[in-house]
CSV table of C-alpha atoms in Angstrom, one decimal:
chain,number,residue,atom,x,y,z
A,1,UNK,CA,0.2,-0.2,0.0
A,2,UNK,CA,1.7,3.1,-1.1
A,3,UNK,CA,2.7,5.8,1.6
A,4,UNK,CA,1.1,9.4,1.5
A,5,UNK,CA,4.2,11.8,0.9
A,6,UNK,CA,2.5,14.4,3.1
A,7,UNK,CA,0.9,14.9,6.4
A,8,UNK,CA,-2.4,15.8,6.4
A,9,UNK,CA,-3.3,18.4,9.3
A,10,UNK,CA,-6.9,18.4,10.6
A,11,UNK,CA,-8.6,21.8,10.4
A,12,UNK,CA,-9.0,23.7,13.4
A,13,UNK,CA,-12.4,24.7,14.7
A,14,UNK,CA,-12.9,28.2,16.3
A,15,UNK,CA,-15.6,27.6,19.2
A,16,UNK,CA,-16.8,30.8,20.6
A,17,UNK,CA,-18.2,30.9,23.6
A,18,UNK,CA,-21.9,30.9,24.4
A,19,UNK,CA,-23.1,34.3,25.8
A,20,UNK,CA,-25.8,35.2,28.5
A,21,UNK,CA,-27.9,36.0,25.3
A,22,UNK,CA,-28.0,32.7,23.7
A,23,UNK,CA,-25.6,33.5,21.2
A,24,UNK,CA,-27.4,36.3,20.0
A,25,UNK,CA,-25.4,39.7,19.1
A,26,UNK,CA,-26.7,43.0,19.1
A,27,UNK,CA,-27.8,43.2,15.5
A,28,UNK,CA,-30.0,40.6,15.9
A,29,UNK,CA,-31.4,41.8,19.0
A,30,UNK,CA,-32.1,44.9,17.1
A,31,UNK,CA,-33.8,43.1,14.2
A,32,UNK,CA,-36.2,41.4,16.7
A,33,UNK,CA,-37.2,44.5,18.2
A,34,UNK,CA,-37.9,46.1,14.9
A,35,UNK,CA,-40.2,42.7,13.8
A,36,UNK,CA,-42.0,43.2,17.1
A,37,UNK,CA,-43.0,46.9,16.9
A,38,UNK,CA,-43.9,46.4,13.3
A,39,UNK,CA,-46.4,43.7,14.4
A,40,UNK,CA,-47.7,46.0,17.3
A,41,UNK,CA,-48.2,48.9,14.8
A,42,UNK,CA,-50.1,46.8,12.5
A,43,UNK,CA,-52.3,45.7,15.3
A,44,UNK,CA,-53.2,48.8,16.4
A,45,UNK,CA,-53.9,50.5,12.9
A,46,UNK,CA,-56.3,47.3,12.4
A,47,UNK,CA,-57.9,48.0,15.6
A,48,UNK,CA,-58.6,51.4,15.1
A,49,UNK,CA,-59.4,51.5,11.6
A,50,UNK,CA,-63.2,50.9,10.2
A,51,UNK,CA,-64.7,50.4,7.1
A,52,UNK,CA,-68.5,51.7,6.8
A,53,UNK,CA,-70.2,49.7,4.5
A,54,UNK,CA,-73.8,51.0,3.4
A,55,UNK,CA,-75.9,48.3,2.0
A,56,UNK,CA,-78.7,49.3,-0.8
A,57,UNK,CA,-80.2,46.4,-1.7
A,58,UNK,CA,-82.2,46.3,-4.8
A,59,UNK,CA,-82.0,49.7,-5.6
A,60,UNK,CA,-83.2,51.1,-2.4
A,61,UNK,CA,-83.1,54.8,-2.4
A,62,UNK,CA,-85.0,55.8,0.5
A,63,UNK,CA,-81.6,56.2,2.4
A,64,UNK,CA,-80.4,59.7,1.5
A,65,UNK,CA,-76.6,58.6,0.6
A,66,UNK,CA,-75.6,62.4,1.2
A,67,UNK,CA,-76.2,61.7,4.7
A,68,UNK,CA,-73.2,59.5,4.3
A,69,UNK,CA,-71.1,61.8,2.3
A,70,UNK,CA,-71.6,60.1,-1.1
A,71,UNK,CA,-71.3,62.5,-4.2
A,72,UNK,CA,-74.0,59.9,-6.3
A,73,UNK,CA,-77.0,58.2,-5.4
A,74,UNK,CA,-77.3,54.5,-5.5
A,75,UNK,CA,-79.4,54.8,-8.7
A,76,UNK,CA,-76.7,56.4,-10.3
A,77,UNK,CA,-74.3,53.6,-9.1
A,78,UNK,CA,-76.5,51.0,-10.4
A,79,UNK,CA,-77.0,53.0,-14.1
A,80,UNK,CA,-73.3,53.3,-14.5
A,81,UNK,CA,-72.7,49.8,-13.4
A,82,UNK,CA,-75.6,48.8,-15.9
A,83,UNK,CA,-73.6,50.7,-19.0
A,84,UNK,CA,-70.1,49.0,-17.9
A,85,UNK,CA,-71.9,46.0,-18.3
A,86,UNK,CA,-73.6,46.1,-21.7
A,87,UNK,CA,-70.4,47.3,-23.0
A,88,UNK,CA,-69.2,43.7,-22.7
A,89,UNK,CA,-71.4,43.1,-25.5
A,90,UNK,CA,-68.6,44.5,-27.8
A,91,UNK,CA,-65.8,42.5,-26.6
A,92,UNK,CA,-65.1,39.9,-29.3
A,93,UNK,CA,-65.2,36.6,-27.2
A,94,UNK,CA,-67.7,34.5,-25.5
A,95,UNK,CA,-67.8,37.2,-22.5
A,96,UNK,CA,-69.9,39.5,-24.6
A,97,UNK,CA,-72.6,37.1,-23.6
A,98,UNK,CA,-72.1,38.4,-20.1
A,99,UNK,CA,-74.8,41.3,-20.7
A,100,UNK,CA,-77.7,38.6,-21.5
A,101,UNK,CA,-76.7,36.4,-18.7
A,102,UNK,CA,-76.9,38.9,-16.0
A,103,UNK,CA,-80.1,39.8,-14.0
A,104,UNK,CA,-80.4,43.6,-13.0
A,105,UNK,CA,-83.1,43.2,-11.3
A,106,UNK,CA,-81.5,41.5,-8.4
A,107,UNK,CA,-78.7,43.7,-8.1
A,108,UNK,CA,-77.2,44.9,-5.0
A,109,UNK,CA,-75.3,48.1,-4.1
A,110,UNK,CA,-73.0,48.8,-1.4
A,111,UNK,CA,-71.6,52.2,-0.6
A,112,UNK,CA,-68.2,52.0,1.0
A,113,UNK,CA,-68.0,55.1,3.3
A,114,UNK,CA,-64.4,55.0,4.4
A,115,UNK,CA,-63.0,54.6,0.9
A,116,UNK,CA,-65.7,56.5,-0.7
A,117,UNK,CA,-66.4,53.6,-3.4
A,118,UNK,CA,-69.4,52.2,-4.9
A,119,UNK,CA,-69.6,48.0,-4.8
A,120,UNK,CA,-71.9,46.9,-7.0
A,121,UNK,CA,-72.8,43.1,-7.7
A,122,UNK,CA,-75.0,41.5,-10.2
A,123,UNK,CA,-75.9,37.8,-10.3
A,124,UNK,CA,-75.6,36.3,-13.8
A,125,UNK,CA,-76.2,32.7,-14.6
A,126,UNK,CA,-73.2,30.2,-15.9
A,127,UNK,CA,-74.9,28.9,-19.7
A,128,UNK,CA,-73.3,25.6,-19.4
A,129,UNK,CA,-73.9,24.5,-15.9
A,130,UNK,CA,-76.8,27.1,-14.7
A,131,UNK,CA,-74.8,28.0,-11.7
A,132,UNK,CA,-75.1,31.5,-10.5
A,133,UNK,CA,-72.2,33.9,-10.2
A,134,UNK,CA,-71.3,37.5,-9.4
A,135,UNK,CA,-70.6,40.2,-12.0
A,136,UNK,CA,-68.9,42.8,-9.1
A,137,UNK,CA,-67.8,46.4,-10.0
A,138,UNK,CA,-65.9,49.2,-7.9
A,139,UNK,CA,-66.5,52.6,-8.9
A,140,UNK,CA,-65.2,55.6,-7.7
A,141,UNK,CA,-67.8,57.8,-6.0
A,142,UNK,CA,-65.8,61.5,-7.3
A,143,UNK,CA,-66.1,59.5,-10.9
A,144,UNK,CA,-68.2,56.8,-11.9
A,145,UNK,CA,-66.3,56.3,-14.7
A,146,UNK,CA,-63.1,55.0,-12.8
A,147,UNK,CA,-63.8,51.4,-12.1
A,148,UNK,CA,-62.5,48.1,-12.0
A,149,UNK,CA,-64.2,44.8,-12.5
A,150,UNK,CA,-63.5,41.1,-11.4
A,151,UNK,CA,-64.4,39.3,-14.6
A,152,UNK,CA,-61.4,37.6,-15.6
A,153,UNK,CA,-59.3,40.6,-15.4
A,154,UNK,CA,-61.2,41.7,-18.8
A,155,UNK,CA,-62.7,45.4,-18.7
A,156,UNK,CA,-64.3,47.2,-22.2
A,157,UNK,CA,-62.3,49.4,-23.8
A,158,UNK,CA,-64.6,51.9,-24.0
A,159,UNK,CA,-67.9,52.4,-21.9
A,160,UNK,CA,-71.0,53.0,-24.1
A,161,UNK,CA,-74.1,54.7,-23.5
A,162,UNK,CA,-76.2,51.3,-24.0
A,163,UNK,CA,-77.5,50.1,-20.6
A,164,UNK,CA,-78.7,46.8,-19.2
A,165,UNK,CA,-82.5,47.7,-18.1
A,166,UNK,CA,-84.0,44.2,-17.1
A,167,UNK,CA,-82.8,40.6,-17.3
A,168,UNK,CA,-81.1,39.6,-20.6
A,169,UNK,CA,-82.1,43.0,-22.4
A,170,UNK,CA,-79.8,45.5,-23.3
A,171,UNK,CA,-81.3,49.1,-24.3
A,172,UNK,CA,-79.3,50.7,-27.6
A,173,UNK,CA,-78.9,54.6,-26.5
A,174,UNK,CA,-80.4,56.6,-29.0
A,175,UNK,CA,-82.6,54.5,-30.9
A,176,UNK,CA,-86.4,55.2,-30.7
A,177,UNK,CA,-89.4,52.8,-30.6
A,178,UNK,CA,-91.0,51.3,-33.5
A,179,UNK,CA,-94.4,49.1,-34.2
A,180,UNK,CA,-95.3,46.4,-36.8
A,181,UNK,CA,-98.5,46.8,-38.5
A,182,UNK,CA,-101.5,46.3,-36.2
A,183,UNK,CA,-99.6,47.4,-33.1
A,184,UNK,CA,-97.8,44.0,-32.9
A,185,UNK,CA,-94.0,44.3,-31.4
A,186,UNK,CA,-91.7,44.0,-34.1
A,187,UNK,CA,-89.2,41.3,-33.5
A,188,UNK,CA,-86.3,41.5,-36.1
A,189,UNK,CA,-84.2,37.9,-35.5
A,190,UNK,CA,-80.8,38.6,-37.1
A,191,UNK,CA,-78.8,35.2,-37.7
A,192,UNK,CA,-75.8,34.2,-40.0
A,193,UNK,CA,-77.4,30.9,-41.2
A,194,UNK,CA,-74.0,29.1,-40.6
A,195,UNK,CA,-73.3,30.2,-37.4
A,196,UNK,CA,-73.3,27.6,-34.5
A,197,UNK,CA,-76.8,27.0,-33.1
A,198,UNK,CA,-78.1,29.9,-35.4
A,199,UNK,CA,-80.8,27.6,-36.8
A,200,UNK,CA,-81.5,26.1,-34.0
A,201,UNK,CA,-82.4,29.4,-32.1
A,202,UNK,CA,-85.2,29.8,-34.2
A,203,UNK,CA,-87.2,27.1,-32.3
A,204,UNK,CA,-87.3,30.2,-30.1
A,205,UNK,CA,-88.8,32.1,-32.3
A,206,UNK,CA,-91.4,29.5,-33.0
A,207,UNK,CA,-92.1,29.6,-29.1
A,208,UNK,CA,-92.2,33.5,-29.0
A,209,UNK,CA,-95.1,33.0,-31.7
A,210,UNK,CA,-96.7,30.3,-29.6
A,211,UNK,CA,-96.9,32.4,-26.5
A,212,UNK,CA,-97.7,36.0,-28.1
A,213,UNK,CA,-99.4,35.2,-31.1
A,214,UNK,CA,-100.5,38.4,-33.2
A,215,UNK,CA,-99.0,40.7,-30.3
A,216,UNK,CA,-95.6,40.0,-31.8
A,217,UNK,CA,-94.2,40.2,-35.7
A,218,UNK,CA,-91.3,38.2,-36.3
A,219,UNK,CA,-88.9,38.9,-39.1
A,220,UNK,CA,-85.8,36.7,-40.2
A,221,UNK,CA,-82.7,38.9,-40.9
A,222,UNK,CA,-79.9,37.5,-42.6
A,223,UNK,CA,-76.5,38.8,-41.1
A,224,UNK,CA,-73.1,37.8,-42.5
A,225,UNK,CA,-70.2,36.9,-40.0
A,226,UNK,CA,-67.0,35.3,-40.0
A,227,UNK,CA,-68.9,31.7,-40.3
A,228,UNK,CA,-70.7,32.8,-43.9
A,229,UNK,CA,-67.5,33.9,-45.1
A,230,UNK,CA,-65.3,31.1,-44.2
A,231,UNK,CA,-68.2,29.1,-46.2
A,232,UNK,CA,-67.5,31.5,-49.1
A,233,UNK,CA,-63.9,30.8,-49.1
A,234,UNK,CA,-64.6,27.5,-50.0
A,235,UNK,CA,-67.8,27.4,-52.3
A,236,UNK,CA,-68.1,30.9,-53.4
A,237,UNK,CA,-70.3,33.8,-52.3
A,238,UNK,CA,-73.2,32.9,-54.3
A,239,UNK,CA,-73.5,29.6,-53.6
A,240,UNK,CA,-73.1,30.7,-49.8
A,241,UNK,CA,-75.6,33.2,-49.9
A,242,UNK,CA,-78.5,30.6,-51.1
A,243,UNK,CA,-78.9,29.1,-47.4
A,244,UNK,CA,-79.8,32.9,-46.2
A,245,UNK,CA,-82.1,33.5,-49.3
A,246,UNK,CA,-84.2,30.4,-48.7
A,247,UNK,CA,-84.8,30.9,-45.1
A,248,UNK,CA,-85.9,34.6,-45.6
A,249,UNK,CA,-88.1,33.8,-48.3
A,250,UNK,CA,-89.7,30.6,-46.9
A,251,UNK,CA,-90.1,32.6,-43.6
A,252,UNK,CA,-93.4,34.5,-45.1
A,253,UNK,CA,-95.2,31.1,-45.5
A,254,UNK,CA,-97.0,29.1,-43.3
A,255,UNK,CA,-94.9,25.7,-43.5
A,256,UNK,CA,-91.7,27.7,-42.6
A,257,UNK,CA,-91.3,25.8,-38.9
A,258,UNK,CA,-91.5,22.7,-41.0
A,259,UNK,CA,-88.8,23.7,-43.4
A,260,UNK,CA,-86.4,25.2,-40.5
A,261,UNK,CA,-87.0,21.5,-39.0
A,262,UNK,CA,-86.1,19.6,-42.1
A,263,UNK,CA,-83.0,22.0,-42.3
A,264,UNK,CA,-82.0,21.6,-39.1
A,265,UNK,CA,-82.0,17.8,-39.6
A,266,UNK,CA,-79.7,18.1,-42.6
A,267,UNK,CA,-77.6,20.9,-41.6
A,268,UNK,CA,-74.2,19.3,-39.7
A,269,UNK,CA,-72.5,22.7,-39.9
A,270,UNK,CA,-71.5,22.0,-43.2
A,271,UNK,CA,-72.4,23.9,-46.8
A,272,UNK,CA,-76.2,23.1,-48.1
A,273,UNK,CA,-76.2,23.0,-51.8
A,274,UNK,CA,-79.3,25.1,-53.5
A,275,UNK,CA,-80.6,21.9,-54.8
A,276,UNK,CA,-80.7,20.5,-51.5
A,277,UNK,CA,-82.9,23.2,-50.1
A,278,UNK,CA,-85.3,22.8,-53.2
A,279,UNK,CA,-85.8,19.6,-52.3
A,280,UNK,CA,-86.4,20.3,-48.6
A,281,UNK,CA,-88.6,23.2,-49.6
A,282,UNK,CA,-90.9,20.8,-51.1
A,283,UNK,CA,-91.1,18.1,-48.6
A,284,UNK,CA,-91.7,20.9,-46.1
A,285,UNK,CA,-95.1,21.9,-48.2
A,286,UNK,CA,-93.8,25.1,-49.1
A,287,UNK,CA,-95.1,26.9,-52.4
A,288,UNK,CA,-92.0,26.5,-54.4
A,289,UNK,CA,-93.3,28.4,-57.3
A,290,UNK,CA,-93.3,31.6,-54.8
A,291,UNK,CA,-90.4,30.6,-53.1
A,292,UNK,CA,-88.0,30.4,-56.3
A,293,UNK,CA,-89.6,34.0,-57.5
A,294,UNK,CA,-88.6,35.2,-53.9
A,295,UNK,CA,-85.1,33.5,-53.8
A,296,UNK,CA,-84.5,34.8,-57.4
A,297,UNK,CA,-85.0,38.5,-55.9
A,298,UNK,CA,-83.8,38.7,-52.4
A,299,UNK,CA,-80.5,39.7,-52.8
A,300,UNK,CA,-81.8,43.2,-52.7
A,301,UNK,CA,-84.0,42.7,-49.3
A,302,UNK,CA,-81.0,41.0,-48.2
A,303,UNK,CA,-78.2,43.4,-49.0
A,304,UNK,CA,-80.7,46.2,-46.8
A,305,UNK,CA,-80.7,44.0,-43.8
A,306,UNK,CA,-77.0,43.9,-43.8
A,307,UNK,CA,-77.2,48.0,-43.4
A,308,UNK,CA,-79.8,47.8,-41.1
A,309,UNK,CA,-77.6,45.2,-38.8
A,310,UNK,CA,-74.9,47.5,-39.2
A,311,UNK,CA,-77.1,50.7,-38.1
A,312,UNK,CA,-77.7,48.7,-34.6
A,313,UNK,CA,-74.5,48.1,-34.5
A,314,UNK,CA,-75.4,43.9,-34.9
A,315,UNK,CA,-72.4,42.0,-35.7
A,316,UNK,CA,-72.9,38.7,-34.0
A,317,UNK,CA,-75.4,35.8,-34.4
A,318,UNK,CA,-78.0,35.3,-33.4
A,319,UNK,CA,-78.8,38.5,-32.2
A,320,UNK,CA,-82.3,39.9,-31.6
A,321,UNK,CA,-84.0,43.3,-31.6
A,322,UNK,CA,-87.1,44.2,-30.2
A,323,UNK,CA,-89.4,47.3,-31.0
A,324,UNK,CA,-86.4,48.8,-32.7
A,325,UNK,CA,-84.6,49.6,-29.3
A,326,UNK,CA,-83.9,46.5,-27.4
A,327,UNK,CA,-81.4,43.7,-28.1
A,328,UNK,CA,-81.4,40.3,-26.6
A,329,UNK,CA,-80.5,36.6,-27.4
A,330,UNK,CA,-83.1,34.1,-28.3
A,331,UNK,CA,-82.9,32.8,-24.4
A,332,UNK,CA,-83.9,36.0,-23.6
A,333,UNK,CA,-86.1,37.7,-26.2
A,334,UNK,CA,-89.5,37.1,-24.1
A,335,UNK,CA,-87.8,39.5,-21.4
A,336,UNK,CA,-87.3,42.0,-24.3
A,337,UNK,CA,-91.0,41.7,-25.5
A,338,UNK,CA,-92.1,41.9,-21.9
A,339,UNK,CA,-90.2,44.9,-21.2
A,340,UNK,CA,-91.2,46.5,-24.4
A,341,UNK,CA,-94.8,45.7,-24.2
A,342,UNK,CA,-95.9,44.9,-20.4
A,343,UNK,CA,-99.6,44.4,-21.1
A,344,UNK,CA,-99.2,41.4,-23.3
A,345,UNK,CA,-97.4,39.6,-20.6
A,346,UNK,CA,-99.7,38.5,-18.0
């Protein structure tokens, strides 16, 4: 076994004697004292600070908000919250449905006196699970346009003057009311036939007519969105427009519901050629002579519908315009009709 050429000396360890303070020097003692002081300071502040919350539930305005030194009233805070909520409809994502899922009739308004802010919570129903959630807004009392929300950290770029005025109903700012012949409530059903769920939404139109009868006048309006554009890129614009023409023209005939059912049965989110539409029209009992004449000249009317949608800033399918001033989705159109004319809703 080879011998080591050098001796290895063991390292020496310097052991410092323990002081009376357990090995703590002056620096450690000073830091501990500072921590204790900070803890005591936080405790004092927490004990002496009180956040006063004044609860205005369901738009209660009997309490004079000026008593609490608020600049705005509960109704003003709620109205601003309803405008903020309506502005989400302009966001190009699924969150644009939020105004139509919310129930502003069950809103709660709170005034946070010490921080001079308004807190508004509005319940809404999740479209997939049916559970209830809260859309919450904090607004500065000195300037209600300064706000923050708690919806996936997404705020509208600009707050419009449109306002959510009832469950699932948005009132369009600056638009005036209109009526259909005979005093019926006009309901304009804007849809892109190739948008997911658009044709299925017409079942809601049928249910609306069954409930209100001649008190409503439902009109189909054809809308062009990215879904029709995608079909047109593959099958051509003229071929793509045929489905909208057939729906528009068939809607004036008695057996329109049967035609929609037949199209729904055949439609699988793909292009439907004109010859198949013609066959389905015949099977549904439509007057094909009248239908074909209408289809041949329908493009001018559909172009006018495109312009009408642009006038009301309607860009998504399916959107329902009631009385020329209320926007809803098919699931909440009955609320829009009842808000427009409460006399027909018993």
